Amino acid sequence: MLVWMGLLYACTAPTTRSPEGTVRIRWARDPENLDPLIVSNASAYEVANLTHCSLLMGREEAHDFVPWLAESFPTVKHLGDTLLQVTYRIRPEATWDNGTPVLARDVALTLKIMNCTGLPTEMAQAMFGFIRDIRLDSADARRFTLVCAGQSPEHIRSSGDFSVLPEYILDPQGQLRTVSLADMRRQPTLAAAQALARRYQRLQLARHPENLPGCGPYRLSAWQSGRYLTLRRKKSWWADVYPAPPYQLQAYPATLIYQVIPDAATATLALRRGEIDVYGLMPAAEFTRLQQSADDRQRLAFYTADAYEFLTASFNVRQPVLRDAATRRALGFLFDVPALIKATQQGAATPSAGLISPRMKEYYNDSLALPAFRPAQTVAMLRQAGWQRQPTGRWQRTSVQGTPQILRFGVSYRAGEPSFETAALQFRAAAEAIGIEVELRPTEQAVLSRQLQAGETDMCIRNYSGNPFSYDFTALLHSRGIGASNTTQFSSPLTDHLIEQITTTEDTRKKRLLLRKFQRVMAQEMPFMVLYFLKYRVAASRAIGVVPVSGLKPGYEAARISPIKTPL
Amino acid sequence: MTILLPPVKQRLAAGWLVLVVLAGLFAPSAVSPPDLANINQPPFQGGHWLGTTSQGLDVGVSLWQGARTLLLVSLPAAFFTLLAGAVLGGTAGYWGNTRLRITHFQLALALFALLLTGLLLTYFPRFAFWILAGVPAAAAVAWAFLPGSTRSATRLALPLDSSILGLIALVNSVPLLVLVVAAAAVQRPSLTGVVALLSATCWPTPARLMRAATLQCRTQPYVEAAQAAGIPSLRILWRHIGPNALPVLLVRFPLTVAVLISLETTLSFLGVGLPAEMPSWGRLLAAVRQAPPDWWLILWPGLAITLTVLSLQRISGSENRR
């Protein structure tokens, strides 16, 4: 009865329309933590990019980074064999909310925060630890030079990819101006550093990011965890002075309201009823269904973009049964990728042999085999890995310590996501057919993130995001990322070395060879198995105008939606 | 409707229930692989007679396997619900507020055992079974054999009836579904967990029935005669009150099963309680959320649930009339 009533309700005409200048967007999950040092999911990243500015911003159409807070792309000078000097100048128009200009010393303070003991700097260290020093230009308060370890072009781009934070709030007295970055690292007990850490923590940015307004176009105005988050555009933002601002400095909607709706079907209902305007990353089946309905075609516009995000089955390599690569590779043959693509993506996704998109022909290792569904191969490989099938049909082996191990593990995934669930069900059926015991664990996203961080999962079906301009796998797969974003907890001296070489090499040919080798090693070690690269699907109300889409998460550019003034 | 005479209806109801039980007993335990080439297939096409879900699961096979889940959850849960109801209702009805008098020592012993059980359960949750079995057993032995446990001049009357009625009021004060969903959402999904949860929340109605029946029996002359003859209370309850009060409860059995089936399917529909890999009618019904136009995902499981619940009510109704 409830279902019927729900369906009837769903078929009724839209009941609400957003006020002029407001765009309501669906989020699958809450940002959870809005501390700029801990940007742990796509929603938090989206908020960070709308409230703060970095020096550079990655743009898909450019296949590269473009200047954002920086006036132009930085100039680079090599210093000996190992160091790199990257010189930036901040746009003279850029100001903080109190009207003071954004200066080089704000960047210096941001870097000092990333090196401040007592703050959650693990992620920043993994990503920006290569920035060794900052030298301010005495003649120009907006010009500065970053001294980077290694001479990689990756480092030039990454060196400008962090949110710049305001000094006037975090260090109003300027006590840290005389302290160098090296001192911050070397002397954790420095009084000024400790005071900074205390001030930063007092702001409680995880829940109250409004205490530290950035120089981005939006400011957080309301946030109710798990329900909604509202961003309001600043009345006068510094980039408003540009008569024709470049893409990265465009911000049109007056209000952005993000509604947290984890369940895909509920989100579709909300879109059809006009309770949200934009539904990014829509499941393929829902998207096709809406496209086929004449009613929905009239009210909604449909967009697609080839994405750099991929679906993976990631293994926790610290779990005893999944510790050896042979077992992980064997399990990889239990996914029927072509059938999954057909069933969950309506055939529109690209299978891949590794973590680089097949679209990036230059770097993709096309000599590796694509994932194949071969349970017989799994049986043979499990035997090679030391597993023996018992009379009960289950698999067992003796561990190094001499205790018997049973091939039994859980598969976690975000509850309510159809593509994850279908992949998990297909894998489980294939695994059970050959005697592997698999327990499905659909888990709420926040709990799943915590479990992944704590290394409590066995195998997890999840998406990873990539991009077409940076090949820095430090956070994802380097030993430095363990405990932060390397949730597979995989590392080896060889892959660590390869990751470092990839990020430090300038020679495109050498980089291509290294990336191909890295993909080969990953296929051997298999800390995660790439199933396919997605296509992003965005459905949006026609009433809000054209939605610019992109192959980068979240699939749309909220700030560049230019709402139509007259209601339809 | 006049064509269907009551016995025919009952026979139809019984026939359907037998079918469900047989389906549950002979359901295949092997996981059927999803047919990803034929997702969202309408009924009576290809190899899937009742259609498929958006994940390629065969609706017919899922219904069949769901029948086993239904038996595995609702029958044990109904048994434990009635057992708890019988024990608590019988206790409240027989002893009332004044008829069970214990010494201070016995009271202290009971409180100590309760406290110890709570503490042990908090710190050693892994040994829950042994704690729940061992501590009360040890307390019972001490109660029976320790000198001084019965020798005392002053005795306290235990307000058993008020306490149990209070407990019933407490459980009933929260809507059943809210209580069950809240508890199911925090615990890890498991079959035993769902059975325990349903038993722990559904006992008040049978307990009330049993209490009323016991109160009625207790005033019968043969019970008073037995008491006057000095027969122990437990024996009176077991031999003289039980056989007369229990049928009242047994009539309630089909209705209890019906309530539990509705609850179990609701929990599965909401995606809590049972493990994700366990086929269930409620979960099948929930699949329609991912594919709203697939009417067969509502029709078949909806029909199965409705027929089962109606059959149980019909059987229960005829028992009542008898």
Coordinates of N, CA, C and O in Angstrom, one line a residue, chain A residues 112 116-117 175-176 178-198:
Chain A
K112 N 52.6 26.5 6.6 CA 53.1 26.3 7.9 C 52.0 25.5 8.7 O 52.4 24.6 9.5
C116 N 52.3 21.8 10.8 CA 52.2 22.2 12.2 C 51.9 20.9 13.0 O 50.9 20.3 12.8
T117 N 52.7 20.6 14.0 CA 52.5 19.4 14.8 C 51.3 19.7 15.7 O 51.0 20.8 16.1
Q175 N 52.7 36.3 14.2 CA 53.8 35.7 15.0 C 54.7 34.7 14.2 O 55.8 34.5 14.6
L176 N 54.0 34.1 13.2 CA 54.8 33.1 12.5 C 55.5 33.6 11.3 O 56.1 32.8 10.6
T178 N 58.2 35.2 11.0 CA 59.6 35.0 11.1 C 60.0 33.6 11.2 O 61.2 33.2 11.1
V179 N 59.0 32.7 11.3 CA 59.4 31.2 11.5 C 59.4 30.6 10.1 O 58.4 30.8 9.3
S180 N 60.5 29.9 9.8 CA 60.5 29.3 8.4 C 59.8 27.9 8.4 O 59.5 27.4 9.5
L181 N 59.5 27.4 7.2 CA 58.8 26.2 7.1 C 59.7 25.0 7.7 O 59.2 24.1 8.4
A182 N 61.0 25.1 7.5 CA 61.9 24.1 8.0 C 61.8 24.1 9.5 O 61.8 23.1 10.2
D183 N 61.7 25.3 10.1 CA 61.7 25.4 11.6 C 60.4 24.8 12.1 O 60.4 24.1 13.2
M184 N 59.3 25.0 11.4 CA 58.0 24.4 11.8 C 58.2 22.9 11.9 O 57.6 22.2 12.7
R185 N 58.9 22.3 10.9 CA 59.0 20.8 10.9 C 60.0 20.4 12.0 O 59.8 19.4 12.6
R186 N 61.1 21.2 12.1 CA 62.2 20.7 13.0 C 61.8 20.9 14.5 O 62.2 20.2 15.3
Q187 N 61.1 22.0 14.8 CA 60.9 22.3 16.2 C 59.4 22.3 16.5 O 58.7 23.4 16.5
P188 N 58.8 21.1 16.7 CA 57.4 21.0 17.0 C 57.0 21.7 18.3 O 55.8 22.0 18.5
T189 N 58.0 22.0 19.2 CA 57.6 22.6 20.4 C 57.6 24.1 20.4 O 57.4 24.8 21.4
L190 N 57.9 24.7 19.2 CA 57.9 26.2 19.1 C 56.6 26.8 19.7 O 55.5 26.4 19.3
A191 N 56.8 27.8 20.5 CA 55.6 28.4 21.2 C 54.6 28.9 20.2 O 53.4 28.7 20.3
A192 N 55.1 29.6 19.2 CA 54.2 30.2 18.2 C 53.4 29.2 17.4 O 52.3 29.3 17.1
A193 N 54.1 28.0 17.1 CA 53.5 26.9 16.4 C 52.4 26.3 17.2 O 51.3 26.0 16.7
Q194 N 52.7 26.2 18.5 CA 51.7 25.6 19.4 C 50.5 26.5 19.5 O 49.3 26.0 19.6
A195 N 50.8 27.8 19.6 CA 49.6 28.8 19.7 C 48.8 28.7 18.4 O 47.6 28.7 18.5
L196 N 49.5 28.5 17.3 CA 48.7 28.4 16.0 C 47.8 27.2 16.0 O 46.7 27.2 15.6
A197 N 48.4 26.0 16.5 CA 47.6 24.8 16.5 C 46.4 25.0 17.4 O 45.3 24.5 17.1
R198 N 46.6 25.6 18.6 CA 45.5 25.9 19.5 C 44.4 26.7 18.9 O 43.2 26.4 19.0

